[in-house]
PDB file of C-alpha atoms in Angstrom:
ATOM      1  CA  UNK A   6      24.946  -9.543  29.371  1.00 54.00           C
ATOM      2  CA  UNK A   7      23.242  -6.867  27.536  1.00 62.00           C
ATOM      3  CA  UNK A   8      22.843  -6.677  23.519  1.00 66.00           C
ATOM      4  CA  UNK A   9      25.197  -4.045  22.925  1.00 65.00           C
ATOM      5  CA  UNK A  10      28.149  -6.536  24.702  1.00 63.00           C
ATOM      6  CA  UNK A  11      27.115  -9.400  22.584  1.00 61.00           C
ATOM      7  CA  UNK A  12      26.860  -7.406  19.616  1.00 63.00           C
ATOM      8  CA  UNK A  13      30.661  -6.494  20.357  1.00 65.00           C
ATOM      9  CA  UNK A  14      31.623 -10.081  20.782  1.00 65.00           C
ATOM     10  CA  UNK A  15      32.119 -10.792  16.430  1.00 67.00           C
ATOM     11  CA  UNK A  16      29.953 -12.011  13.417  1.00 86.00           C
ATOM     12  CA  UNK A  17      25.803 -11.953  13.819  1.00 93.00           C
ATOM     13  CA  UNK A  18      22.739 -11.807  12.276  1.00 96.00           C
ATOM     14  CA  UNK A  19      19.503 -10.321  14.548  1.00 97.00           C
ATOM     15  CA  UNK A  20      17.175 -11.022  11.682  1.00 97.00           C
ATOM     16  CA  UNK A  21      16.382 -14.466  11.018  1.00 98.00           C
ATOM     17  CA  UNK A  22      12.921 -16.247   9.932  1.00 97.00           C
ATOM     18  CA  UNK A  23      12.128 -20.043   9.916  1.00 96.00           C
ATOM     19  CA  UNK A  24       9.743 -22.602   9.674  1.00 92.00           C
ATOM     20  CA  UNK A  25       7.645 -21.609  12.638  1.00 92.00           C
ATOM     21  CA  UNK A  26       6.503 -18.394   9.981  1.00 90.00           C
ATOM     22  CA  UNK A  27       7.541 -18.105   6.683  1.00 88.00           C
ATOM     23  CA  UNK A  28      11.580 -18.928   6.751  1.00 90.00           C
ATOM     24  CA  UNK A  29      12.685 -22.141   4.609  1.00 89.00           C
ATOM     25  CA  UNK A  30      14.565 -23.580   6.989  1.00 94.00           C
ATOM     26  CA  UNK A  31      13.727 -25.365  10.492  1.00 95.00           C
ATOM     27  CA  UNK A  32      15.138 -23.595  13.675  1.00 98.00           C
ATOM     28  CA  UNK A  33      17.467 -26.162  13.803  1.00 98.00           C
ATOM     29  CA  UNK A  34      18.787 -26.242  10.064  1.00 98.00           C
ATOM     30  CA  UNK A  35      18.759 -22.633  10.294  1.00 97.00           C
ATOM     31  CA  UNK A  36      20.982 -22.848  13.622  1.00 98.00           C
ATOM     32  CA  UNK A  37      23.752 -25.550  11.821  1.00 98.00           C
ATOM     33  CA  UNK A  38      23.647 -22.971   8.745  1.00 97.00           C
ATOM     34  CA  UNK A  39      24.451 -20.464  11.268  1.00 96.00           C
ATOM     35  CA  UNK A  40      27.488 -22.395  12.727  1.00 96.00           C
ATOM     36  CA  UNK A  41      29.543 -23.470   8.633  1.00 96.00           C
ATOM     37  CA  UNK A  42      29.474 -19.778   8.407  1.00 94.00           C
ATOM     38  CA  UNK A  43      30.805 -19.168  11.558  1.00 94.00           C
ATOM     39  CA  UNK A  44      28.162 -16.854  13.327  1.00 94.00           C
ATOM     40  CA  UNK A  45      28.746 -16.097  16.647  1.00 93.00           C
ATOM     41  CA  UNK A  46      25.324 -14.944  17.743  1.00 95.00           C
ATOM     42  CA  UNK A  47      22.038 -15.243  15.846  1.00 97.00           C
ATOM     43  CA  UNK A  48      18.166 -14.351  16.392  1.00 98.00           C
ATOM     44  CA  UNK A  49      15.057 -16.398  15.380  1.00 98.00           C
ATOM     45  CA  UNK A  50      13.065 -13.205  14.643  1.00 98.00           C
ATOM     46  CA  UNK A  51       9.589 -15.489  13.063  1.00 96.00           C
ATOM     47  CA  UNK A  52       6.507 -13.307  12.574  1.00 93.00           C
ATOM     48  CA  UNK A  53       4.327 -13.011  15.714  1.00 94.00           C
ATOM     49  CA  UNK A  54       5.588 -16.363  17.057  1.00 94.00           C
ATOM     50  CA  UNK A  55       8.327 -17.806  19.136  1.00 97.00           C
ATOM     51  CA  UNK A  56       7.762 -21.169  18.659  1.00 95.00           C
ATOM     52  CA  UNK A  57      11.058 -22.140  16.842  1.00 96.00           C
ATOM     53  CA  UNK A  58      13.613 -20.285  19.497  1.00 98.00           C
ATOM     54  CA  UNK A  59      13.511 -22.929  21.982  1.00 98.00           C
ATOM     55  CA  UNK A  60      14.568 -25.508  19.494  1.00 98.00           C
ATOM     56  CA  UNK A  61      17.385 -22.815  17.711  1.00 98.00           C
ATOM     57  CA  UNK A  62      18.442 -22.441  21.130  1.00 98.00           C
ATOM     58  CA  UNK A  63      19.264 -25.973  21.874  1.00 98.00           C
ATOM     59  CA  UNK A  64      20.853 -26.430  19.122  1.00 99.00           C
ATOM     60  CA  UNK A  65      23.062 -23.021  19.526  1.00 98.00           C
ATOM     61  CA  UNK A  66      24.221 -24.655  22.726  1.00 98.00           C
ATOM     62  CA  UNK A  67      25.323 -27.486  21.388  1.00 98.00           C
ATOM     63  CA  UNK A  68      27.408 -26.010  18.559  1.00 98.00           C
ATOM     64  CA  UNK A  69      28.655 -23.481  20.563  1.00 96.00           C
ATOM     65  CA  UNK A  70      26.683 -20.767  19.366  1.00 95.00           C
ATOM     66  CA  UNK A  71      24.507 -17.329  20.896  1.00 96.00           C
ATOM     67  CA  UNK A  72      20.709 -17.659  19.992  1.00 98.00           C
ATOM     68  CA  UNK A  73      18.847 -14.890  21.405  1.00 97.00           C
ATOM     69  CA  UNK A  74      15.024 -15.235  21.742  1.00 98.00           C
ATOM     70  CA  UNK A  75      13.820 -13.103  19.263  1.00 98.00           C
ATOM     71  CA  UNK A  76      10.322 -11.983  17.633  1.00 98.00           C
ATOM     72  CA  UNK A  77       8.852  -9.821  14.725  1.00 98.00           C
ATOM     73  CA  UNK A  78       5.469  -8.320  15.630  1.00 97.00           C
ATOM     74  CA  UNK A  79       2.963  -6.925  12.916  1.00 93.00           C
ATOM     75  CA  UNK A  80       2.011  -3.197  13.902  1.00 95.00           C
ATOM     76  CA  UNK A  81       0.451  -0.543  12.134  1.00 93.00           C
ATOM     77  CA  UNK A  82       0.751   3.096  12.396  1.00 95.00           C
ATOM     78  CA  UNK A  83      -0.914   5.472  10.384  1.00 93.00           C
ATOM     79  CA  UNK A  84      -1.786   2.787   7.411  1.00 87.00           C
ATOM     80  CA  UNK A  85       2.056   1.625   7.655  1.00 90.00           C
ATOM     81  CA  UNK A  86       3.026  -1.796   8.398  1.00 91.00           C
ATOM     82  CA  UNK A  87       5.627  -1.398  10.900  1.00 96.00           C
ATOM     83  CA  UNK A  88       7.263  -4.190  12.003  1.00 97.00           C
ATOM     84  CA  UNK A  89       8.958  -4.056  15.567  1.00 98.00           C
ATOM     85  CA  UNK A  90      11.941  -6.741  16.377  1.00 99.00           C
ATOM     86  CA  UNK A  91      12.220  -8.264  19.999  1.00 99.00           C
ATOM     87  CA  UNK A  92      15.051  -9.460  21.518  1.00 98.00           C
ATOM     88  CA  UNK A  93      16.246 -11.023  25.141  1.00 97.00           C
ATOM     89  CA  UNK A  94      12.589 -11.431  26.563  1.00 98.00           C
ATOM     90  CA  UNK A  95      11.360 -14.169  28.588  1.00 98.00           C
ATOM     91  CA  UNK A  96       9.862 -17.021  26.363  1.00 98.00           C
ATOM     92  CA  UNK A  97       7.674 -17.967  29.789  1.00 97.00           C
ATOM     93  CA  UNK A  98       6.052 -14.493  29.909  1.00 98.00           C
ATOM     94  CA  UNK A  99       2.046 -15.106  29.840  1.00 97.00           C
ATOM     95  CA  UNK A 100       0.889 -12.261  28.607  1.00 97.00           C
ATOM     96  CA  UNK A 101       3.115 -12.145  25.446  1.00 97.00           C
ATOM     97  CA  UNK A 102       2.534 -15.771  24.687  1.00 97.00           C
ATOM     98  CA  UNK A 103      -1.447 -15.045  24.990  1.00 95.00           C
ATOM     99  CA  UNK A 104      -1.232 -12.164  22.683  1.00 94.00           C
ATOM    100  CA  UNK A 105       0.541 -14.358  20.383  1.00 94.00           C
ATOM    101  CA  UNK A 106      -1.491 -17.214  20.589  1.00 91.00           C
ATOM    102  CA  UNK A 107      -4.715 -14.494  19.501  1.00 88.00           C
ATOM    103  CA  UNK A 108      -2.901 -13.457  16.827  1.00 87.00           C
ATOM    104  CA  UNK A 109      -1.753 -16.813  15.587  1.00 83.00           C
ATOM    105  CA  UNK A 110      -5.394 -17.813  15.631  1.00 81.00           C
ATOM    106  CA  UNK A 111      -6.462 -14.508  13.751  1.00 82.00           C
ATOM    107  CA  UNK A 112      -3.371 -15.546  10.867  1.00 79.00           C
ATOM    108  CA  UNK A 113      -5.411 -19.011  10.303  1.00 82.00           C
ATOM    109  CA  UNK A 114      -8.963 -17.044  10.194  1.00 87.00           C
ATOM    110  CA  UNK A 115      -7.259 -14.953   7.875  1.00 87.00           C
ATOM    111  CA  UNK A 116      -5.957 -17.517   5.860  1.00 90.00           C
ATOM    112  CA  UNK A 117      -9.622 -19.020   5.172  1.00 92.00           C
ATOM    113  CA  UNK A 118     -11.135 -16.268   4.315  1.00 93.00           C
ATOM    114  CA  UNK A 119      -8.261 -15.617   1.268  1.00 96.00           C
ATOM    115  CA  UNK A 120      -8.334 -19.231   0.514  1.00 96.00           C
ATOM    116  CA  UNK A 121     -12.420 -18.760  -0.064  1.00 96.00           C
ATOM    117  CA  UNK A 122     -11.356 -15.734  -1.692  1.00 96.00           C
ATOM    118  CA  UNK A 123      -9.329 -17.784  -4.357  1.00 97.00           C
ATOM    119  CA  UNK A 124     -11.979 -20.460  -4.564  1.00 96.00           C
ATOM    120  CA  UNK A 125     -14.519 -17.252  -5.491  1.00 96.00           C
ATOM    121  CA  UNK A 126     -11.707 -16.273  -8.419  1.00 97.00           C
ATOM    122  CA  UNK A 127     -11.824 -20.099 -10.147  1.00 97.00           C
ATOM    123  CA  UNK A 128      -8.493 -21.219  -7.991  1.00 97.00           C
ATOM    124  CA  UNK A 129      -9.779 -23.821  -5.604  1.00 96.00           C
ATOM    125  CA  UNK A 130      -7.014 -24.803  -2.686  1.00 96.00           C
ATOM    126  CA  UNK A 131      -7.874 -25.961   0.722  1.00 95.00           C
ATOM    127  CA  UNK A 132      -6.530 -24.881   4.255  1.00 92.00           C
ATOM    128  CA  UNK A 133      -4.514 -28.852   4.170  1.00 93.00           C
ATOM    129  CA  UNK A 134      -3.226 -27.324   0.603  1.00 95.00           C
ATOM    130  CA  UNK A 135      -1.708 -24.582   2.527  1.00 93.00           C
ATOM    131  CA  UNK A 136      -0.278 -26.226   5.782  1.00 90.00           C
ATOM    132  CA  UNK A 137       2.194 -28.530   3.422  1.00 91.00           C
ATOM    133  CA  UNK A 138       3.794 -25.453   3.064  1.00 90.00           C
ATOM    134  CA  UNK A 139       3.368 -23.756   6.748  1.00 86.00           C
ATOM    135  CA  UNK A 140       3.632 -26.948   8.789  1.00 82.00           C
ATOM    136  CA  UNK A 141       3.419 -26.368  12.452  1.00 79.00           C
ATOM    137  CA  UNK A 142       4.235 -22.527  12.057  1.00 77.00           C
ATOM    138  CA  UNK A 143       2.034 -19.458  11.644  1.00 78.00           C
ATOM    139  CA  UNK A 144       0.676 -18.986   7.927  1.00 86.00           C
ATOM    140  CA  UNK A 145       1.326 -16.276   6.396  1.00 85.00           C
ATOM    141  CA  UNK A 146       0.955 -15.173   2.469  1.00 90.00           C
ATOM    142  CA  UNK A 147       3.878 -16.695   1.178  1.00 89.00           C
ATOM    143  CA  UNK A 148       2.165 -20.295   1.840  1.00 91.00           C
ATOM    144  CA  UNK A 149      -1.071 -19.632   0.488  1.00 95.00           C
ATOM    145  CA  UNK A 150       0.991 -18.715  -2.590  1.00 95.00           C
ATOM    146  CA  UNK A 151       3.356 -21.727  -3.038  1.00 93.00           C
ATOM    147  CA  UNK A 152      -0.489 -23.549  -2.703  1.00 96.00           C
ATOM    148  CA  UNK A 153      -1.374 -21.453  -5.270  1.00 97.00           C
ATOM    149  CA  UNK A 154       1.707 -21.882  -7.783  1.00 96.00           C
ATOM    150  CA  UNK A 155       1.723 -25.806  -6.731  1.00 96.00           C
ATOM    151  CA  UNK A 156      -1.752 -26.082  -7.720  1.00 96.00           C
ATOM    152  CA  UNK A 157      -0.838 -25.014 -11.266  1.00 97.00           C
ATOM    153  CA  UNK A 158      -2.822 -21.888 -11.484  1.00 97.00           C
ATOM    154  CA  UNK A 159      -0.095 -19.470 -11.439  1.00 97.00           C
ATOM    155  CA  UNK A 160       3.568 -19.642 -12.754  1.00 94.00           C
ATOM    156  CA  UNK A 161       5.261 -18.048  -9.683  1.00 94.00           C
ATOM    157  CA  UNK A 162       5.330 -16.463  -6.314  1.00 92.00           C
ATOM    158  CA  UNK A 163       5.770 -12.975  -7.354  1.00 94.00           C
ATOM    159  CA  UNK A 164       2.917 -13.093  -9.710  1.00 96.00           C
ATOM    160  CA  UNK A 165       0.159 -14.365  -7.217  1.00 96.00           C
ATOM    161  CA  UNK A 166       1.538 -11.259  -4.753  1.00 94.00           C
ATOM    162  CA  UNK A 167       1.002  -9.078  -7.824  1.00 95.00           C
ATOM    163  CA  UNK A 168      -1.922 -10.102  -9.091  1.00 96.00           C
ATOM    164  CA  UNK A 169      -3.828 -11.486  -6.130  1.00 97.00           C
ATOM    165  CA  UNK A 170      -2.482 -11.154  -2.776  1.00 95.00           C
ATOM    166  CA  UNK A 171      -0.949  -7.329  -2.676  1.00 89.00           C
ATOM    167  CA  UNK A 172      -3.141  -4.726  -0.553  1.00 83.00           C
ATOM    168  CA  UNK A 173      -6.090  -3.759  -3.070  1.00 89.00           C
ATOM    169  CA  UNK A 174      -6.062  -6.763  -4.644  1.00 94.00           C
ATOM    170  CA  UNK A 175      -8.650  -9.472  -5.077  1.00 95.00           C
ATOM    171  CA  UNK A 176      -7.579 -12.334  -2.706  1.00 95.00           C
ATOM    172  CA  UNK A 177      -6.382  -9.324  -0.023  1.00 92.00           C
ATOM    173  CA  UNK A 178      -7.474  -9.407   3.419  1.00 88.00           C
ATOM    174  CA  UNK A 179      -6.088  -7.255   5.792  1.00 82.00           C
ATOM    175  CA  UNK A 180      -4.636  -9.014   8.974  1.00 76.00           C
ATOM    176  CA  UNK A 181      -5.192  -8.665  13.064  1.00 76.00           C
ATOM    177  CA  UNK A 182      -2.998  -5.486  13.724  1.00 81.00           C
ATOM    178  CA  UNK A 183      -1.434  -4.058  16.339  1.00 94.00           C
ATOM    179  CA  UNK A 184      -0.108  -0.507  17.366  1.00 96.00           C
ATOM    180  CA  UNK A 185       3.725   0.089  17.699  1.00 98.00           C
ATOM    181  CA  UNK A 186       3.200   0.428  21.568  1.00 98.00           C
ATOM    182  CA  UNK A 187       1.067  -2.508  22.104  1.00 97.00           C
ATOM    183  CA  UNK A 188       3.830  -4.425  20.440  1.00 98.00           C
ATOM    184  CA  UNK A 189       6.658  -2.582  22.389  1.00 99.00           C
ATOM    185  CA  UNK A 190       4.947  -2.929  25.757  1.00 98.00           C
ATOM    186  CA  UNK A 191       4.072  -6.981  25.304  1.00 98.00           C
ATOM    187  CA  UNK A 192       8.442  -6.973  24.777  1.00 99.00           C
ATOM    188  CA  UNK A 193       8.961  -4.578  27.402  1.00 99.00           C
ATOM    189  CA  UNK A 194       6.732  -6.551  29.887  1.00 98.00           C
ATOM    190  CA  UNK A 195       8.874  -9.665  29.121  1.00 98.00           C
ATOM    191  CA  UNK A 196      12.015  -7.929  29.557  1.00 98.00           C
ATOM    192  CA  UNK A 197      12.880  -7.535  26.705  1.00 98.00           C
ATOM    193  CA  UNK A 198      14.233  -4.527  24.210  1.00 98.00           C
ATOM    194  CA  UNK A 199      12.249  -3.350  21.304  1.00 99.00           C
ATOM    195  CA  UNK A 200      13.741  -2.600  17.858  1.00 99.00           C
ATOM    196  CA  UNK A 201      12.154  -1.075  14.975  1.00 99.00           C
ATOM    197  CA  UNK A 202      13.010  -3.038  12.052  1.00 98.00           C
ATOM    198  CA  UNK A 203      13.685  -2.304   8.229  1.00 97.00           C
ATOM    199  CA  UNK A 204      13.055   1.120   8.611  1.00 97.00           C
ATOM    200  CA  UNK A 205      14.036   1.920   5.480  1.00 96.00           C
ATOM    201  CA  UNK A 206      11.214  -0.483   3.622  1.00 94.00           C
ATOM    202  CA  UNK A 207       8.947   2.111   5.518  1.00 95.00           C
ATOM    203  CA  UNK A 208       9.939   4.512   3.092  1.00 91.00           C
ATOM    204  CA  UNK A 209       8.949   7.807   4.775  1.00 94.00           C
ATOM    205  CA  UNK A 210      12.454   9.039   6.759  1.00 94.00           C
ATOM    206  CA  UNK A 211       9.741  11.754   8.491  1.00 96.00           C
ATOM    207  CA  UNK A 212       7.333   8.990   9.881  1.00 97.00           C
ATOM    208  CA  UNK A 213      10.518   7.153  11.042  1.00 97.00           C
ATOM    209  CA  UNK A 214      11.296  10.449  12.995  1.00 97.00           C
ATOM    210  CA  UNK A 215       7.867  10.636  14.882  1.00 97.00           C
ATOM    211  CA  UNK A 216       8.087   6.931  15.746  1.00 98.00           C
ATOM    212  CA  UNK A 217      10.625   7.655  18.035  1.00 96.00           C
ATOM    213  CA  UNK A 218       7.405   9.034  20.124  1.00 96.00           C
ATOM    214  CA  UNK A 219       7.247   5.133  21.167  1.00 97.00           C
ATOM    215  CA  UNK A 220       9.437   3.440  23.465  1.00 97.00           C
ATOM    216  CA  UNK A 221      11.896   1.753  21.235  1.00 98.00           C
ATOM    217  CA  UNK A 222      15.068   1.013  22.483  1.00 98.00           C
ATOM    218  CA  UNK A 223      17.262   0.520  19.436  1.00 98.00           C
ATOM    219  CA  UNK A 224      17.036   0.768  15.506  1.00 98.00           C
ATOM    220  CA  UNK A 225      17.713  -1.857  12.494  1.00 97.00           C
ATOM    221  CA  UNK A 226      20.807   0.235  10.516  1.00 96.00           C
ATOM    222  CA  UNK A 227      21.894  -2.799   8.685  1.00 95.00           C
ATOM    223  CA  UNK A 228      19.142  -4.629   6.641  1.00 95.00           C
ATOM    224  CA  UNK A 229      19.571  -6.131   3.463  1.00 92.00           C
ATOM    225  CA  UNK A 230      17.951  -3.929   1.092  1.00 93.00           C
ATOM    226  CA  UNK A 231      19.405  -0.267   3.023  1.00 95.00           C
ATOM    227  CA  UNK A 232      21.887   1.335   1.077  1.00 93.00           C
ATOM    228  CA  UNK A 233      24.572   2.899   2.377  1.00 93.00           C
ATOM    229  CA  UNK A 234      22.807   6.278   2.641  1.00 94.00           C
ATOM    230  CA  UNK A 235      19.714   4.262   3.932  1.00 94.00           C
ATOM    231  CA  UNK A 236      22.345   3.369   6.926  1.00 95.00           C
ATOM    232  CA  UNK A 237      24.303   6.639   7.219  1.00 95.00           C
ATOM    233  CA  UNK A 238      20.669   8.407   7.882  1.00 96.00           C
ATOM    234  CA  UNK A 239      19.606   5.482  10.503  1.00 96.00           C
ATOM    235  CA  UNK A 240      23.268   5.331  12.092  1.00 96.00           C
ATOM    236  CA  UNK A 241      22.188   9.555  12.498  1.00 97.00           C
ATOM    237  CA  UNK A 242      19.016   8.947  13.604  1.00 97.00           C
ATOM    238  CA  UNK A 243      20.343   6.815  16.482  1.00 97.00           C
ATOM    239  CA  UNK A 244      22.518   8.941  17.915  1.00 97.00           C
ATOM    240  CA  UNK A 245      19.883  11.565  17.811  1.00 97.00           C
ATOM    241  CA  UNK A 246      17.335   9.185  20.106  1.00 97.00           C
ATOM    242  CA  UNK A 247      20.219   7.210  21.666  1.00 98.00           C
ATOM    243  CA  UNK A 248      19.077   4.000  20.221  1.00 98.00           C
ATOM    244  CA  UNK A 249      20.848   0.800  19.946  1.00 96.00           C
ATOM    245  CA  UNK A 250      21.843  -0.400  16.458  1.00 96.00           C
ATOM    246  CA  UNK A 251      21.062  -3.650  15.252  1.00 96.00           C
ATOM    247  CA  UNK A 252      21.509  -5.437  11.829  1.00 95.00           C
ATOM    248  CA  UNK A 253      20.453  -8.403  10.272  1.00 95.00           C
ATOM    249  CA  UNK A 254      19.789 -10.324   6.941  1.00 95.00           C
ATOM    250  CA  UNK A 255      15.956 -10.717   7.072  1.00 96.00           C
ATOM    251  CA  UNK A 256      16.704 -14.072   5.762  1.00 96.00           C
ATOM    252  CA  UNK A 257      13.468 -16.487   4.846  1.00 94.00           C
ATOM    253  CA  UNK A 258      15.347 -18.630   2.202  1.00 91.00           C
ATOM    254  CA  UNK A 259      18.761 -18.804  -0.003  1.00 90.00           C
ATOM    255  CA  UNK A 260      17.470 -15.611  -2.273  1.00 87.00           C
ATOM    256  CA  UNK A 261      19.310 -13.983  -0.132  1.00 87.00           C
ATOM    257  CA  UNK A 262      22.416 -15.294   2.321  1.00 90.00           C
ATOM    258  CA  UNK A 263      22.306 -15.395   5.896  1.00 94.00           C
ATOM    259  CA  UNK A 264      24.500 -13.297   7.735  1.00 91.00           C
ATOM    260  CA  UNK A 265      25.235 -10.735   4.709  1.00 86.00           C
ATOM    261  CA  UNK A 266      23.221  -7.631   5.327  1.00 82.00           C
ATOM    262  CA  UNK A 267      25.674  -4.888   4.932  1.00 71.00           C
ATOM    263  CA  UNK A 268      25.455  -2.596   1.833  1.00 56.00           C
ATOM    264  CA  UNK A 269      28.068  -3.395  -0.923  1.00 49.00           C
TER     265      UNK A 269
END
């Protein structure tokens, strides 16, 4: 079954994040929070890992529920973070679990040299400060800042981003990137599709156009934070490249709800 006949079969969301990256929620919780609000299919979509769909999809089967295996690579094109959704790949495939395995080990290098960063700026935290918060999963940013805010140093999340961890800031470091096609190849080689995601949060409509110079296969239309004209341009530009259309919530913790990514 391919993802347009899924998509056709009722209520999903192709966006999801857990514990295995930066989501609140364990594949499993995330699964059984899936099934009280009656999804039919879902996605684990982590951040260069896939470590949490084989659990999600355990417990999909036993509620009765779709998980598709599902990723979120890092790229960058042109000094743009784009990020570029997989879906309905082989979880076996060596080559894309060796590439994510390099980068996996390139997110904890990262992570020590901000942490040494903050320890330079009078905010000492350790890498055992940060993996209460990342557990088994990748870390990412978010986690050094919970450390950060849990440590006392800073009042909140959105201030350590501001202040410390944004791009030109002084506890920045730039992470292990990829191109676009690197990332939709490794997919492609696992047979999978490529999608790119959020392409609104890219926030240059013209570099969306000459993107479609890579081999994607389909389009996120429906994110959380499009607007309706976001999606009426991206429902256009899909037709134009004969893209599939995907949606999904993006969702990392109860912010924001699962499953509820339309425009209001």
């Amino acid at each position: 079954m391919n993802l347009n006949q899924i998509l056709e079969q009722g209520y999903y969301d192709l966006h999801i994040h857990t514990t295995a990256s930066d989501g609140a929620y364990s594949p499993k919780e995330i699964v059984q929070k899936a099934f009280k609000l009656g999804l039919k299919t879902t996605a684990i979509t982590d951040h260069d890992s896939i470590q949490g769909v084989n659990e999600a999809q355990q417990t999909g089967h036993e509620l009765g529920i779709r998980v598709i295996a599902g990723v979120e690579l890092s790229t960058k094109y042109k000094g743009k973070s784009i990020d570029v959704l997989g879906y309905n790949f082989s979880l076996d495939n060596k080559e894309l679990n060796n590439r994510l395995a390099s980068l996996s080990e390139g997110r904890e290098g990262r992570a020590l040299r901000i942490i040494n960063k903050f320890v330079d700026l009078g905010m000492p935290i350790s890498l055992a400060d940060v993996k209460k918060f990342s557990g088994d999963g990748n870390i990412g940013r978010p986690h050094i800042a919970k450390a950060i805010v849990a440590k006392g140093y800073i009042k909140d999340l959105q201030t350590v981003f501001d202040k410390f961890l944004s791009d030109g800031k002084p506890a920045a470091i730039d992470k292990i990137i990829i191109s676009p096609q690197e990332g939709i190849n490794l997919i492609h080689k696992a047979g999978g599709i490529a999608v790119i995601a959020h392409p609104g949060l890219i926030d240059d409509d013209m570099l969306v156009h000459e993107l479609m110079q890579f081999d994607f296969d389909g389009i996120e239309v429906w994110h959380r934070k499009h607007t309706k004209e976001d999606c009426e341009r991206y429902l256009q530009i899909a037709e134009e490249y004969g893209l599939i259309m995907t949606g999904g919530s993006d969702f990392h913790n109860d912010e924001h709800e699962l499953g509820q990514f339309f425009y209001k």
